[in-house]
């Protein structure tokens, strides 16, 4: 019997479905033939849909008030200063929620892929290229983003608009169970640990494990290539 052909290229729909259903099998093809920009565009479209729904249901004024309630420094302002700050935000927020997230998504993909490339290539001595890192990063973000958006929409339309909090909309982070008077550094740490973040880390490790080197890198070692930069990021966010 002739052996079955190996590494048969997947279609784009096969790559997108594979990262959800069989990522270990899909990642070698994703790394070599994936279209990172297409995955990024899908992430942007999901973000636009979520932001549009939030603006429609909650409104800019309530979004600003919620942000002010969560910021200790703003609460210490005089009424005149708070009013001036709110007026500034009313002018700035409509532009910010439309422009910054798409730019942030693509910039985040480029930067994250670069950091992971450094982690694997120079710290773990893996044979990986930037384009491969970019493809793995973009496709790894998709499944958690889809699940997170579904959770976001469920909470958005099940909760009264006045009670909606975008920061803890998923309800899956440790931070969503902490009170508002918890120290900001502790809330930052707790909000960094959630199901979707863990899912993304696992997918990234699976992707790099599947493509790094001729003898594929063990998953445990590949996991450290993601956890290291993530821990540095979390610590930096806590300090900030």
PDB file of C-alpha atoms in Angstrom:
ATOM      1  CA  UNK A   1       0.000   0.000   0.000  1.00  0.00           C
ATOM      2  CA  UNK A   2       1.195   3.504  -0.781  1.00  0.00           C
ATOM      3  CA  UNK A   3       1.348   5.834   2.209  1.00  0.00           C
ATOM      4  CA  UNK A   4      -1.142   8.677   2.309  1.00  0.00           C
ATOM      5  CA  UNK A   5       0.305  12.016   1.148  1.00  0.00           C
ATOM      6  CA  UNK A   6       1.555  14.138   3.983  1.00  0.00           C
ATOM      7  CA  UNK A   7       1.234  17.881   4.506  1.00  0.00           C
ATOM      8  CA  UNK A   8      -1.578  18.312   1.974  1.00  0.00           C
ATOM      9  CA  UNK A   9      -2.244  22.065   1.780  1.00  0.00           C
ATOM     10  CA  UNK A  10      -5.441  23.203   3.413  1.00  0.00           C
ATOM     11  CA  UNK A  11      -7.840  25.690   1.919  1.00  0.00           C
ATOM     12  CA  UNK A  12      -8.310  28.961   3.762  1.00  0.00           C
ATOM     13  CA  UNK A  13     -11.643  27.752   5.093  1.00  0.00           C
ATOM     14  CA  UNK A  14      -9.863  24.588   6.218  1.00  0.00           C
ATOM     15  CA  UNK A  15      -7.262  26.628   8.095  1.00  0.00           C
ATOM     16  CA  UNK A  16      -9.914  28.754   9.789  1.00  0.00           C
ATOM     17  CA  UNK A  17     -11.972  25.707  10.755  1.00  0.00           C
ATOM     18  CA  UNK A  18      -8.864  23.772  11.748  1.00  0.00           C
ATOM     19  CA  UNK A  19      -7.680  26.291  14.313  1.00  0.00           C
ATOM     20  CA  UNK A  20     -11.009  25.736  16.096  1.00  0.00           C
ATOM     21  CA  UNK A  21     -11.467  21.992  15.581  1.00  0.00           C
ATOM     22  CA  UNK A  22      -7.994  20.486  15.154  1.00  0.00           C
ATOM     23  CA  UNK A  23      -5.307  23.117  15.803  1.00  0.00           C
ATOM     24  CA  UNK A  24      -2.437  20.620  16.146  1.00  0.00           C
ATOM     25  CA  UNK A  25      -3.045  19.439  12.579  1.00  0.00           C
ATOM     26  CA  UNK A  26      -3.822  22.880  11.154  1.00  0.00           C
ATOM     27  CA  UNK A  27      -0.917  24.899  12.579  1.00  0.00           C
ATOM     28  CA  UNK A  28       1.873  23.568  10.307  1.00  0.00           C
ATOM     29  CA  UNK A  29      -0.186  24.653   7.294  1.00  0.00           C
ATOM     30  CA  UNK A  30      -1.209  27.913   8.969  1.00  0.00           C
ATOM     31  CA  UNK A  31       2.404  28.817   9.671  1.00  0.00           C
ATOM     32  CA  UNK A  32       3.491  28.228   6.082  1.00  0.00           C
ATOM     33  CA  UNK A  33       0.453  29.300   4.055  1.00  0.00           C
ATOM     34  CA  UNK A  34      -1.794  31.248   6.400  1.00  0.00           C
ATOM     35  CA  UNK A  35      -2.996  34.776   5.681  1.00  0.00           C
ATOM     36  CA  UNK A  36      -2.379  36.620   8.929  1.00  0.00           C
ATOM     37  CA  UNK A  37      -3.964  39.784   7.560  1.00  0.00           C
ATOM     38  CA  UNK A  38      -7.223  37.919   6.918  1.00  0.00           C
ATOM     39  CA  UNK A  39      -7.308  36.651  10.502  1.00  0.00           C
ATOM     40  CA  UNK A  40      -6.555  40.210  11.631  1.00  0.00           C
ATOM     41  CA  UNK A  41      -9.407  41.563   9.512  1.00  0.00           C
ATOM     42  CA  UNK A  42     -11.801  39.062  11.086  1.00  0.00           C
ATOM     43  CA  UNK A  43     -10.643  40.216  14.540  1.00  0.00           C
ATOM     44  CA  UNK A  44     -11.283  43.844  13.545  1.00  0.00           C
ATOM     45  CA  UNK A  45     -14.769  43.050  12.225  1.00  0.00           C
ATOM     46  CA  UNK A  46     -15.665  41.294  15.485  1.00  0.00           C
ATOM     47  CA  UNK A  47     -14.395  44.296  17.435  1.00  0.00           C
ATOM     48  CA  UNK A  48     -16.386  46.736  15.292  1.00  0.00           C
ATOM     49  CA  UNK A  49     -19.548  44.679  15.827  1.00  0.00           C
ATOM     50  CA  UNK A  50     -19.011  44.560  19.605  1.00  0.00           C
ATOM     51  CA  UNK A  51     -18.251  48.280  19.905  1.00  0.00           C
ATOM     52  CA  UNK A  52     -21.207  49.259  17.721  1.00  0.00           C
ATOM     53  CA  UNK A  53     -23.566  47.150  19.824  1.00  0.00           C
ATOM     54  CA  UNK A  54     -22.177  48.590  23.067  1.00  0.00           C
ATOM     55  CA  UNK A  55     -22.525  52.184  21.862  1.00  0.00           C
ATOM     56  CA  UNK A  56     -26.080  51.512  20.695  1.00  0.00           C
ATOM     57  CA  UNK A  57     -27.214  49.860  23.940  1.00  0.00           C
ATOM     58  CA  UNK A  58     -25.163  51.639  26.615  1.00  0.00           C
ATOM     59  CA  UNK A  59     -24.371  54.993  24.987  1.00  0.00           C
ATOM     60  CA  UNK A  60     -21.303  57.197  25.174  1.00  0.00           C
ATOM     61  CA  UNK A  61     -22.411  59.092  28.285  1.00  0.00           C
ATOM     62  CA  UNK A  62     -22.838  55.946  30.380  1.00  0.00           C
ATOM     63  CA  UNK A  63     -19.550  54.555  29.081  1.00  0.00           C
ATOM     64  CA  UNK A  64     -17.785  57.738  30.204  1.00  0.00           C
ATOM     65  CA  UNK A  65     -19.508  57.738  33.596  1.00  0.00           C
ATOM     66  CA  UNK A  66     -18.495  54.104  34.143  1.00  0.00           C
ATOM     67  CA  UNK A  67     -14.881  54.896  33.302  1.00  0.00           C
ATOM     68  CA  UNK A  68     -14.917  57.845  35.709  1.00  0.00           C
ATOM     69  CA  UNK A  69     -16.363  55.684  38.494  1.00  0.00           C
ATOM     70  CA  UNK A  70     -13.457  53.249  38.132  1.00  0.00           C
ATOM     71  CA  UNK A  71     -10.726  55.924  38.105  1.00  0.00           C
ATOM     72  CA  UNK A  72      -9.691  57.113  41.566  1.00  0.00           C
ATOM     73  CA  UNK A  73      -7.824  60.158  40.265  1.00  0.00           C
ATOM     74  CA  UNK A  74     -10.847  61.402  38.346  1.00  0.00           C
ATOM     75  CA  UNK A  75     -13.024  60.983  41.425  1.00  0.00           C
ATOM     76  CA  UNK A  76     -10.694  63.332  43.317  1.00  0.00           C
ATOM     77  CA  UNK A  77     -11.304  66.160  40.826  1.00  0.00           C
ATOM     78  CA  UNK A  78     -13.490  69.134  41.595  1.00  0.00           C
ATOM     79  CA  UNK A  79     -16.984  69.125  39.999  1.00  0.00           C
ATOM     80  CA  UNK A  80     -15.808  71.723  37.465  1.00  0.00           C
ATOM     81  CA  UNK A  81     -12.773  69.657  36.509  1.00  0.00           C
ATOM     82  CA  UNK A  82     -14.873  66.502  36.190  1.00  0.00           C
ATOM     83  CA  UNK A  83     -17.386  68.306  33.962  1.00  0.00           C
ATOM     84  CA  UNK A  84     -14.595  69.612  31.727  1.00  0.00           C
ATOM     85  CA  UNK A  85     -13.002  66.155  31.527  1.00  0.00           C
ATOM     86  CA  UNK A  86     -16.345  64.575  30.622  1.00  0.00           C
ATOM     87  CA  UNK A  87     -16.908  67.118  27.840  1.00  0.00           C
ATOM     88  CA  UNK A  88     -13.466  66.346  26.446  1.00  0.00           C
ATOM     89  CA  UNK A  89     -14.222  62.631  26.538  1.00  0.00           C
ATOM     90  CA  UNK A  90     -17.562  63.126  24.750  1.00  0.00           C
ATOM     91  CA  UNK A  91     -15.679  64.675  21.834  1.00  0.00           C
ATOM     92  CA  UNK A  92     -12.821  62.172  21.877  1.00  0.00           C
ATOM     93  CA  UNK A  93     -14.557  58.856  22.627  1.00  0.00           C
ATOM     94  CA  UNK A  94     -16.548  58.413  19.366  1.00  0.00           C
ATOM     95  CA  UNK A  95     -13.309  58.673  17.380  1.00  0.00           C
ATOM     96  CA  UNK A  96     -11.313  56.576  19.844  1.00  0.00           C
ATOM     97  CA  UNK A  97     -13.673  53.573  19.890  1.00  0.00           C
ATOM     98  CA  UNK A  98     -13.739  53.445  16.085  1.00  0.00           C
ATOM     99  CA  UNK A  99     -10.090  54.075  15.228  1.00  0.00           C
ATOM    100  CA  UNK A 100      -7.927  52.833  18.099  1.00  0.00           C
ATOM    101  CA  UNK A 101      -9.140  49.206  18.354  1.00  0.00           C
ATOM    102  CA  UNK A 102      -8.518  48.280  14.671  1.00  0.00           C
ATOM    103  CA  UNK A 103      -5.128  49.995  14.745  1.00  0.00           C
ATOM    104  CA  UNK A 104      -4.403  48.345  18.092  1.00  0.00           C
ATOM    105  CA  UNK A 105      -5.320  44.882  16.802  1.00  0.00           C
ATOM    106  CA  UNK A 106      -2.946  44.985  13.829  1.00  0.00           C
ATOM    107  CA  UNK A 107      -0.214  46.675  15.847  1.00  0.00           C
ATOM    108  CA  UNK A 108      -0.721  44.096  18.596  1.00  0.00           C
ATOM    109  CA  UNK A 109      -0.355  41.249  16.111  1.00  0.00           C
ATOM    110  CA  UNK A 110       2.853  42.675  14.665  1.00  0.00           C
ATOM    111  CA  UNK A 111       4.408  43.399  18.050  1.00  0.00           C
ATOM    112  CA  UNK A 112       3.308  40.127  19.673  1.00  0.00           C
ATOM    113  CA  UNK A 113       4.678  38.106  16.750  1.00  0.00           C
ATOM    114  CA  UNK A 114       7.981  39.974  17.045  1.00  0.00           C
ATOM    115  CA  UNK A 115       8.238  39.309  20.768  1.00  0.00           C
ATOM    116  CA  UNK A 116       7.434  35.623  20.305  1.00  0.00           C
ATOM    117  CA  UNK A 117       9.922  35.383  17.443  1.00  0.00           C
ATOM    118  CA  UNK A 118      12.624  36.691  19.789  1.00  0.00           C
ATOM    119  CA  UNK A 119      11.510  34.330  22.543  1.00  0.00           C
ATOM    120  CA  UNK A 120      11.610  31.216  20.367  1.00  0.00           C
ATOM    121  CA  UNK A 121      14.443  32.035  18.027  1.00  0.00           C
ATOM    122  CA  UNK A 122      16.944  33.593  20.403  1.00  0.00           C
ATOM    123  CA  UNK A 123      16.003  32.147  23.791  1.00  0.00           C
ATOM    124  CA  UNK A 124      14.806  28.673  22.786  1.00  0.00           C
ATOM    125  CA  UNK A 125      17.007  28.361  19.672  1.00  0.00           C
ATOM    126  CA  UNK A 126      14.069  27.433  17.439  1.00  0.00           C
ATOM    127  CA  UNK A 127      14.025  27.585  13.664  1.00  0.00           C
ATOM    128  CA  UNK A 128      11.111  29.948  13.062  1.00  0.00           C
ATOM    129  CA  UNK A 129      10.569  32.919  10.754  1.00  0.00           C
ATOM    130  CA  UNK A 130       8.699  36.155  11.450  1.00  0.00           C
ATOM    131  CA  UNK A 131       5.964  35.375   8.925  1.00  0.00           C
ATOM    132  CA  UNK A 132       5.372  32.015  10.608  1.00  0.00           C
ATOM    133  CA  UNK A 133       5.188  33.700  14.019  1.00  0.00           C
ATOM    134  CA  UNK A 134       2.756  36.266  12.619  1.00  0.00           C
ATOM    135  CA  UNK A 135       0.482  33.604  11.120  1.00  0.00           C
ATOM    136  CA  UNK A 136       0.480  31.536  14.316  1.00  0.00           C
ATOM    137  CA  UNK A 137      -0.271  34.614  16.437  1.00  0.00           C
ATOM    138  CA  UNK A 138      -3.147  35.871  14.265  1.00  0.00           C
ATOM    139  CA  UNK A 139      -4.911  32.522  13.955  1.00  0.00           C
ATOM    140  CA  UNK A 140      -4.375  31.730  17.664  1.00  0.00           C
ATOM    141  CA  UNK A 141      -6.289  34.872  18.597  1.00  0.00           C
ATOM    142  CA  UNK A 142      -9.380  33.845  16.622  1.00  0.00           C
ATOM    143  CA  UNK A 143     -11.051  31.073  18.713  1.00  0.00           C
ATOM    144  CA  UNK A 144     -10.846  32.964  22.042  1.00  0.00           C
ATOM    145  CA  UNK A 145     -12.021  36.133  20.291  1.00  0.00           C
ATOM    146  CA  UNK A 146     -15.088  34.419  18.846  1.00  0.00           C
ATOM    147  CA  UNK A 147     -15.992  32.847  22.199  1.00  0.00           C
ATOM    148  CA  UNK A 148     -15.285  36.113  24.015  1.00  0.00           C
ATOM    149  CA  UNK A 149     -17.509  38.074  21.637  1.00  0.00           C
ATOM    150  CA  UNK A 150     -20.376  35.641  22.121  1.00  0.00           C
ATOM    151  CA  UNK A 151     -20.039  36.023  25.888  1.00  0.00           C
ATOM    152  CA  UNK A 152     -19.791  39.809  25.501  1.00  0.00           C
ATOM    153  CA  UNK A 153     -23.031  40.020  23.495  1.00  0.00           C
ATOM    154  CA  UNK A 154     -24.830  37.735  25.930  1.00  0.00           C
ATOM    155  CA  UNK A 155     -23.899  39.903  28.916  1.00  0.00           C
ATOM    156  CA  UNK A 156     -24.549  43.136  26.997  1.00  0.00           C
ATOM    157  CA  UNK A 157     -28.151  42.213  26.200  1.00  0.00           C
ATOM    158  CA  UNK A 158     -28.981  40.276  29.354  1.00  0.00           C
ATOM    159  CA  UNK A 159     -27.859  42.985  31.787  1.00  0.00           C
ATOM    160  CA  UNK A 160     -29.529  46.374  32.120  1.00  0.00           C
ATOM    161  CA  UNK A 161     -27.414  49.032  30.322  1.00  0.00           C
ATOM    162  CA  UNK A 162     -26.706  50.838  33.619  1.00  0.00           C
ATOM    163  CA  UNK A 163     -25.144  47.691  35.083  1.00  0.00           C
ATOM    164  CA  UNK A 164     -23.034  46.727  32.083  1.00  0.00           C
ATOM    165  CA  UNK A 165     -19.261  46.775  32.640  1.00  0.00           C
ATOM    166  CA  UNK A 166     -17.152  46.098  29.537  1.00  0.00           C
ATOM    167  CA  UNK A 167     -14.065  45.305  31.618  1.00  0.00           C
ATOM    168  CA  UNK A 168     -15.654  42.257  33.214  1.00  0.00           C
ATOM    169  CA  UNK A 169     -18.251  41.447  30.557  1.00  0.00           C
ATOM    170  CA  UNK A 170     -17.025  37.892  30.099  1.00  0.00           C
ATOM    171  CA  UNK A 171     -17.202  37.145  33.807  1.00  0.00           C
ATOM    172  CA  UNK A 172     -14.389  34.630  33.323  1.00  0.00           C
ATOM    173  CA  UNK A 173     -11.485  36.557  34.834  1.00  0.00           C
ATOM    174  CA  UNK A 174     -10.567  36.445  38.500  1.00  0.00           C
ATOM    175  CA  UNK A 175     -10.871  40.234  38.540  1.00  0.00           C
ATOM    176  CA  UNK A 176     -14.602  40.079  37.864  1.00  0.00           C
ATOM    177  CA  UNK A 177     -15.058  38.589  41.341  1.00  0.00           C
ATOM    178  CA  UNK A 178     -13.118  41.336  43.149  1.00  0.00           C
ATOM    179  CA  UNK A 179     -14.708  44.394  44.698  1.00  0.00           C
ATOM    180  CA  UNK A 180     -14.166  47.875  43.264  1.00  0.00           C
ATOM    181  CA  UNK A 181     -12.054  48.970  46.251  1.00  0.00           C
ATOM    182  CA  UNK A 182      -9.443  46.253  45.589  1.00  0.00           C
ATOM    183  CA  UNK A 183      -5.950  47.638  44.973  1.00  0.00           C
ATOM    184  CA  UNK A 184      -5.470  48.561  41.308  1.00  0.00           C
ATOM    185  CA  UNK A 185      -2.327  46.437  40.917  1.00  0.00           C
ATOM    186  CA  UNK A 186      -4.176  43.399  42.252  1.00  0.00           C
ATOM    187  CA  UNK A 187      -7.140  44.013  39.952  1.00  0.00           C
ATOM    188  CA  UNK A 188      -4.729  44.308  37.024  1.00  0.00           C
ATOM    189  CA  UNK A 189      -3.179  40.965  37.902  1.00  0.00           C
ATOM    190  CA  UNK A 190      -6.556  39.296  38.424  1.00  0.00           C
ATOM    191  CA  UNK A 191      -7.955  40.648  35.142  1.00  0.00           C
ATOM    192  CA  UNK A 192      -4.951  39.181  33.318  1.00  0.00           C
ATOM    193  CA  UNK A 193      -5.914  35.645  34.320  1.00  0.00           C
ATOM    194  CA  UNK A 194      -9.002  34.457  32.475  1.00  0.00           C
ATOM    195  CA  UNK A 195     -10.132  31.493  30.429  1.00  0.00           C
ATOM    196  CA  UNK A 196      -9.667  33.231  27.077  1.00  0.00           C
ATOM    197  CA  UNK A 197      -6.101  34.301  27.889  1.00  0.00           C
ATOM    198  CA  UNK A 198      -5.207  30.759  28.948  1.00  0.00           C
ATOM    199  CA  UNK A 199      -6.809  29.439  25.765  1.00  0.00           C
ATOM    200  CA  UNK A 200      -4.735  31.844  23.642  1.00  0.00           C
ATOM    201  CA  UNK A 201      -1.510  30.889  25.417  1.00  0.00           C
ATOM    202  CA  UNK A 202      -2.201  27.182  24.844  1.00  0.00           C
ATOM    203  CA  UNK A 203      -2.963  27.741  21.142  1.00  0.00           C
ATOM    204  CA  UNK A 204       0.203  29.785  20.662  1.00  0.00           C
ATOM    205  CA  UNK A 205       2.295  27.080  22.330  1.00  0.00           C
ATOM    206  CA  UNK A 206       0.647  24.422  20.148  1.00  0.00           C
ATOM    207  CA  UNK A 207       1.391  26.450  17.046  1.00  0.00           C
ATOM    208  CA  UNK A 208       5.057  27.013  17.784  1.00  0.00           C
ATOM    209  CA  UNK A 209       5.458  23.440  18.987  1.00  0.00           C
ATOM    210  CA  UNK A 210       4.178  22.224  15.624  1.00  0.00           C
ATOM    211  CA  UNK A 211       6.546  24.267  13.451  1.00  0.00           C
ATOM    212  CA  UNK A 212       9.721  24.949  15.434  1.00  0.00           C
ATOM    213  CA  UNK A 213      12.603  22.884  14.118  1.00  0.00           C
ATOM    214  CA  UNK A 214      12.749  19.649  12.143  1.00  0.00           C
ATOM    215  CA  UNK A 215      11.982  17.637  15.277  1.00  0.00           C
ATOM    216  CA  UNK A 216       8.930  19.440  16.550  1.00  0.00           C
ATOM    217  CA  UNK A 217       9.451  21.219  19.861  1.00  0.00           C
ATOM    218  CA  UNK A 218       7.773  19.513  22.849  1.00  0.00           C
ATOM    219  CA  UNK A 219       4.629  21.323  23.959  1.00  0.00           C
ATOM    220  CA  UNK A 220       5.976  21.883  27.491  1.00  0.00           C
ATOM    221  CA  UNK A 221       9.051  23.704  26.201  1.00  0.00           C
ATOM    222  CA  UNK A 222       6.996  25.656  23.672  1.00  0.00           C
ATOM    223  CA  UNK A 223       4.667  26.749  26.466  1.00  0.00           C
ATOM    224  CA  UNK A 224       7.515  28.538  28.235  1.00  0.00           C
ATOM    225  CA  UNK A 225       8.200  30.480  25.050  1.00  0.00           C
ATOM    226  CA  UNK A 226       4.773  32.101  25.457  1.00  0.00           C
ATOM    227  CA  UNK A 227       4.536  32.229  29.254  1.00  0.00           C
ATOM    228  CA  UNK A 228       7.820  34.122  29.627  1.00  0.00           C
ATOM    229  CA  UNK A 229       6.811  37.199  27.559  1.00  0.00           C
ATOM    230  CA  UNK A 230       3.266  37.064  28.968  1.00  0.00           C
ATOM    231  CA  UNK A 231       4.545  37.199  32.560  1.00  0.00           C
ATOM    232  CA  UNK A 232       6.776  40.168  31.704  1.00  0.00           C
ATOM    233  CA  UNK A 233       3.759  41.919  30.161  1.00  0.00           C
ATOM    234  CA  UNK A 234       1.547  41.236  33.197  1.00  0.00           C
ATOM    235  CA  UNK A 235       4.187  42.505  35.622  1.00  0.00           C
ATOM    236  CA  UNK A 236       4.674  45.647  33.535  1.00  0.00           C
ATOM    237  CA  UNK A 237       0.916  46.257  33.422  1.00  0.00           C
ATOM    238  CA  UNK A 238       0.687  45.817  37.201  1.00  0.00           C
ATOM    239  CA  UNK A 239       3.460  48.368  37.720  1.00  0.00           C
ATOM    240  CA  UNK A 240       1.852  50.847  35.360  1.00  0.00           C
TER     241      UNK A 240
END
